[in-house]
Amino acid sequence: MQITPIHTRIFKEKENLPSFIAEHLPRVPEKTVLTVSSKLVCLWKGLSVPYESLAQKEQLIQRESEAALQTPLAWLTIKSGMIMTNAGIDESNADGKLLLLPRDCYACAEELRAALMQKWEVTELGVIITDSMILPLRAGVIGAAVAYAGFKGVKDLRGQPDIFGKKLAVTLVNTADALAAACALTMGEAAEQCPLCRVEQAPVEFADKTDPSEIKYPPQDDLYTPLLKAVQLVK
């Protein structure tokens, strides 16, 4: 697998994102996966609000989330079936604004993929919209997929044998988040100015249709549900 971060100029709000990407990547081969920073998608869709105050930001966080719990560092929230900080609202690299995630990031990923397939004249293309996440009891952020299109985001290994012949009972491989994390490591978090990343020879199964529900785990079976119930983030 080859991962290549793409350095770009600064993207302007409401600019045409497919054209911006094609400007920096005039051509890609078949079976490419492209990761795109969620900041670009927010700006593409004009989802910015001038920062006024902390109180204003907290009101937006609560409005944009399905559940919210205040912690010493940030708000722990659930948005679109994902646990994230501050409902994905970001003010880094935003030039004095607050950037809000789209309500339907998967629709944005599908729209972007369709436009890029036409520009690049390819038939198998994956698109991942990435954002920074924090793992429980781990320092630092990693990349995660807030949405993806063009490939299966989860690989089901249940029923397959391990090296000793024991059949796997519960193992699902989260390929979408794994790719997002690998790419985000090269894209950076500060002034690197690499909001795009090209992945070639990714171990994914390309598909015309994306099922967002495949990556959303049932709360009743989730490992962290008892903890979330204890802090009353999930009822």
Short mmCIF file of C-alpha atoms in Angstrom, two decimals:
data_model
loop_
_atom_site.label_atom_id
_atom_site.label_comp_id
_atom_site.label_asym_id
_atom_site.label_seq_id
_atom_site.Cartn_x
_atom_site.Cartn_y
_atom_site.Cartn_z
CA MET A 1 0.00 0.00 0.00
CA GLN A 2 1.36 3.42 -0.96
CA ILE A 3 0.22 6.54 0.88
CA THR A 4 0.99 9.97 -0.57
CA PRO A 5 -0.05 13.21 1.18
CA ILE A 6 -0.86 16.06 -1.21
CA HIS A 7 0.32 19.58 -0.42
CA THR A 8 -2.17 22.22 -1.64
CA ARG A 9 -2.83 25.91 -1.65
CA ILE A 10 -5.35 27.24 0.87
CA PHE A 11 -8.91 26.29 -0.03
CA LYS A 12 -11.44 29.12 -0.13
CA GLU A 13 -14.91 28.82 1.36
CA LYS A 14 -17.62 27.70 -1.13
CA GLU A 15 -14.97 27.02 -3.75
CA ASN A 16 -15.58 24.03 -6.04
CA LEU A 17 -13.98 21.13 -4.18
CA PRO A 18 -13.79 18.59 -7.05
CA SER A 19 -12.03 21.20 -9.22
CA PHE A 20 -9.67 22.08 -6.35
CA ILE A 21 -8.74 18.41 -5.93
CA ALA A 22 -8.24 17.90 -9.67
CA GLU A 23 -6.01 21.00 -9.71
CA HIS A 24 -3.60 19.26 -7.34
CA LEU A 25 -4.23 15.73 -8.60
CA PRO A 26 -4.83 15.93 -12.36
CA ARG A 27 -4.99 12.15 -12.71
CA VAL A 28 -5.17 9.04 -10.52
CA PRO A 29 -5.11 5.34 -11.45
CA GLU A 30 -8.04 2.97 -11.03
CA LYS A 31 -8.56 1.57 -7.53
CA THR A 32 -7.31 4.72 -5.81
CA VAL A 33 -8.63 5.76 -2.40
CA LEU A 34 -8.58 9.51 -1.73
CA THR A 35 -8.82 10.89 1.79
CA VAL A 36 -10.11 14.42 2.20
CA SER A 37 -9.99 16.52 5.36
CA SER A 38 -13.43 17.27 6.76
CA LYS A 39 -12.40 20.94 6.91
CA LEU A 40 -12.43 21.09 3.12
CA VAL A 41 -15.91 19.59 3.04
CA CYS A 42 -17.19 22.05 5.66
CA LEU A 43 -15.82 24.97 3.66
CA TRP A 44 -17.08 23.52 0.37
CA LYS A 45 -20.60 23.45 1.78
CA GLY A 46 -20.29 26.89 3.40
CA LEU A 47 -20.72 25.51 6.92
CA SER A 48 -18.80 28.14 8.84
CA VAL A 49 -19.82 30.54 11.59
CA PRO A 50 -17.72 33.49 12.81
CA TYR A 51 -16.41 32.73 16.28
CA GLU A 52 -17.98 35.05 18.84
CA SER A 53 -17.55 33.45 22.25
CA LEU A 54 -17.14 30.20 24.13
CA ALA A 55 -20.82 30.33 25.06
CA GLN A 56 -21.76 30.58 21.38
CA LYS A 57 -19.54 27.58 20.56
CA GLU A 58 -21.08 25.50 23.36
CA GLN A 59 -24.59 26.31 22.14
CA LEU A 60 -23.62 25.13 18.66
CA ILE A 61 -22.10 21.95 20.07
CA GLN A 62 -25.30 21.09 21.89
CA ARG A 63 -27.42 21.97 18.87
CA GLU A 64 -25.34 19.86 16.49
CA SER A 65 -25.09 16.76 18.69
CA GLU A 66 -27.51 13.98 19.57
CA ALA A 67 -26.04 13.74 23.09
CA ALA A 68 -23.47 15.89 24.87
CA LEU A 69 -21.50 15.62 28.09
CA GLN A 70 -19.19 18.38 29.31
CA THR A 71 -15.71 17.25 30.37
CA PRO A 72 -12.68 19.23 31.61
CA LEU A 73 -11.10 19.32 28.13
CA ALA A 74 -14.03 19.37 25.69
CA TRP A 75 -17.59 18.24 25.14
CA LEU A 76 -17.95 14.50 24.61
CA THR A 77 -20.72 14.15 22.04
CA ILE A 78 -22.54 11.75 19.77
CA LYS A 79 -23.21 12.93 16.21
CA SER A 80 -24.39 10.80 13.30
CA GLY A 81 -23.86 7.65 15.33
CA MET A 82 -20.23 8.48 16.20
CA ILE A 83 -18.60 9.54 19.44
CA MET A 84 -16.56 12.70 18.85
CA THR A 85 -15.47 15.83 20.65
CA ASN A 86 -17.50 19.02 20.28
CA ALA A 87 -19.87 17.49 17.67
CA GLY A 88 -17.03 17.80 15.17
CA ILE A 89 -17.04 21.61 15.41
CA ASP A 90 -13.51 22.83 14.75
CA GLU A 91 -11.71 26.16 14.96
CA SER A 92 -8.15 25.10 14.07
CA ASN A 93 -7.01 26.21 10.59
CA ALA A 94 -10.35 28.00 10.29
CA ASP A 95 -9.19 31.66 10.27
CA GLY A 96 -11.34 32.84 13.17
CA LYS A 97 -14.39 30.76 12.25
CA LEU A 98 -16.12 27.66 13.58
CA LEU A 99 -16.45 24.88 11.03
CA LEU A 100 -19.51 22.63 11.34
CA LEU A 101 -19.74 19.12 9.94
CA PRO A 102 -22.47 18.52 7.35
CA ARG A 103 -25.58 16.76 8.62
CA ASP A 104 -25.03 14.01 6.01
CA CYS A 105 -21.33 13.46 5.41
CA TYR A 106 -22.03 10.28 3.44
CA ALA A 107 -24.02 12.24 0.86
CA CYS A 108 -21.06 14.61 0.54
CA ALA A 109 -18.67 11.68 0.04
CA GLU A 110 -20.91 10.22 -2.66
CA GLU A 111 -21.24 13.60 -4.40
CA LEU A 112 -17.50 14.16 -4.32
CA ARG A 113 -16.76 10.65 -5.58
CA ALA A 114 -19.16 10.98 -8.51
CA ALA A 115 -17.61 14.29 -9.59
CA LEU A 116 -14.05 12.98 -9.31
CA MET A 117 -14.84 9.77 -11.20
CA GLN A 118 -16.05 11.93 -14.06
CA LYS A 119 -13.01 14.22 -13.95
CA TRP A 120 -10.50 11.38 -13.71
CA GLU A 121 -12.41 8.97 -15.96
CA VAL A 122 -12.11 6.09 -13.51
CA THR A 123 -14.70 3.51 -12.48
CA GLU A 124 -13.26 2.28 -9.17
CA LEU A 125 -12.55 5.07 -6.70
CA GLY A 126 -12.84 5.34 -2.94
CA VAL A 127 -13.32 8.58 -1.01
CA ILE A 128 -12.90 9.03 2.74
CA ILE A 129 -13.76 12.20 4.67
CA THR A 130 -11.43 12.30 7.66
CA ASP A 131 -11.54 14.04 11.02
CA SER A 132 -9.48 13.87 14.20
CA MET A 133 -10.66 11.61 17.03
CA ILE A 134 -9.48 10.77 20.53
CA LEU A 135 -9.36 7.17 21.75
CA PRO A 136 -10.36 6.42 25.37
CA LEU A 137 -7.38 6.57 27.75
CA ARG A 138 -4.96 7.43 24.92
CA ALA A 139 -2.98 10.65 24.53
CA GLY A 140 -3.21 12.49 21.22
CA VAL A 141 -5.52 12.39 18.23
CA ILE A 142 -5.81 9.97 15.35
CA GLY A 143 -7.69 10.18 12.08
CA ALA A 144 -11.09 8.57 11.61
CA ALA A 145 -13.60 8.32 8.78
CA VAL A 146 -16.67 10.48 9.35
CA ALA A 147 -17.90 9.15 5.99
CA TYR A 148 -16.70 7.20 2.96
CA ALA A 149 -17.89 6.07 -0.46
CA GLY A 150 -16.87 3.63 -3.17
CA PHE A 151 -15.71 0.68 -1.06
CA LYS A 152 -16.78 -1.58 1.77
CA GLY A 153 -15.75 0.03 5.05
CA VAL A 154 -15.90 -3.13 7.14
CA LYS A 155 -14.32 -6.50 6.41
CA ASP A 156 -16.13 -9.41 8.04
CA LEU A 157 -13.75 -12.17 9.17
CA ARG A 158 -16.25 -14.09 11.28
CA GLY A 159 -16.09 -17.79 10.51
CA GLN A 160 -12.60 -17.62 9.03
CA PRO A 161 -9.83 -19.66 10.70
CA ASP A 162 -6.83 -18.20 12.47
CA ILE A 163 -3.34 -19.67 11.95
CA PHE A 164 -4.21 -22.58 14.25
CA GLY A 165 -7.55 -23.34 12.66
CA LYS A 166 -9.71 -21.71 15.33
CA LYS A 167 -12.66 -19.95 13.71
CA LEU A 168 -13.01 -16.25 14.45
CA ALA A 169 -16.27 -15.51 16.24
CA VAL A 170 -16.56 -11.72 16.43
CA THR A 171 -13.75 -10.19 14.35
CA LEU A 172 -14.70 -7.32 12.06
CA VAL A 173 -11.94 -5.20 10.50
CA ASN A 174 -12.71 -1.48 10.28
CA THR A 175 -10.93 -0.66 7.03
CA ALA A 176 -12.41 2.84 6.67
CA ASP A 177 -11.08 4.14 9.98
CA ALA A 178 -7.80 2.25 9.60
CA LEU A 179 -7.11 3.96 6.25
CA ALA A 180 -8.20 7.34 7.65
CA ALA A 181 -5.80 6.96 10.59
CA ALA A 182 -2.88 5.99 8.34
CA CYS A 183 -3.49 8.92 5.99
CA ALA A 184 -4.08 11.47 8.75
CA LEU A 185 -0.65 10.65 10.15
CA THR A 186 0.89 11.93 6.91
CA MET A 187 -1.57 14.80 6.36
CA GLY A 188 -0.76 16.45 9.70
CA GLU A 189 -2.71 18.54 12.18
CA ALA A 190 -1.01 21.96 12.18
CA ALA A 191 0.46 24.02 9.30
CA GLU A 192 1.43 21.14 6.98
CA GLN A 193 -1.21 22.21 4.44
CA CYS A 194 -1.81 18.64 3.21
CA PRO A 195 -5.61 18.19 3.38
CA LEU A 196 -5.60 15.41 0.76
CA CYS A 197 -3.98 12.00 0.65
CA ARG A 198 -3.82 9.45 -2.17
CA VAL A 199 -3.76 5.74 -1.35
CA GLU A 200 -2.80 3.16 -3.98
CA GLN A 201 -3.09 -0.61 -3.62
CA ALA A 202 -5.31 -0.28 -0.56
CA PRO A 203 -6.61 -3.66 0.71
CA VAL A 204 -10.28 -2.77 0.20
CA GLU A 205 -13.19 -4.13 -1.79
CA PHE A 206 -14.43 -1.43 -4.14
CA ALA A 207 -18.19 -1.11 -4.52
CA ASP A 208 -20.63 1.16 -6.34
CA LYS A 209 -22.94 1.47 -3.35
CA THR A 210 -21.96 2.35 0.20
CA ASP A 211 -23.98 1.21 3.20
CA PRO A 212 -23.31 3.63 6.11
CA SER A 213 -25.02 1.26 8.54
CA GLU A 214 -22.29 -1.38 8.09
CA ILE A 215 -19.85 0.58 10.24
CA LYS A 216 -22.35 1.62 12.93
CA TYR A 217 -22.28 -0.92 15.74
CA PRO A 218 -25.50 -1.65 17.70
CA PRO A 219 -25.37 0.20 21.05
CA GLN A 220 -26.73 -2.83 22.90
CA ASP A 221 -23.68 -4.84 21.78
CA ASP A 222 -21.03 -2.13 21.95
CA LEU A 223 -18.09 -2.53 24.31
CA TYR A 224 -18.36 1.03 25.63
CA THR A 225 -22.14 1.22 26.13
CA PRO A 226 -21.99 0.38 29.88
CA LEU A 227 -19.49 3.19 30.38
CA LEU A 228 -21.55 5.66 28.35
CA LYS A 229 -24.64 4.74 30.33
CA ALA A 230 -22.75 5.27 33.57
CA VAL A 231 -21.91 8.85 32.59
CA GLN A 232 -25.43 9.31 31.17
CA LEU A 233 -24.26 10.05 27.64
CA VAL A 234 -26.49 7.25 26.37
CA LYS A 235 -29.87 6.52 27.91
#
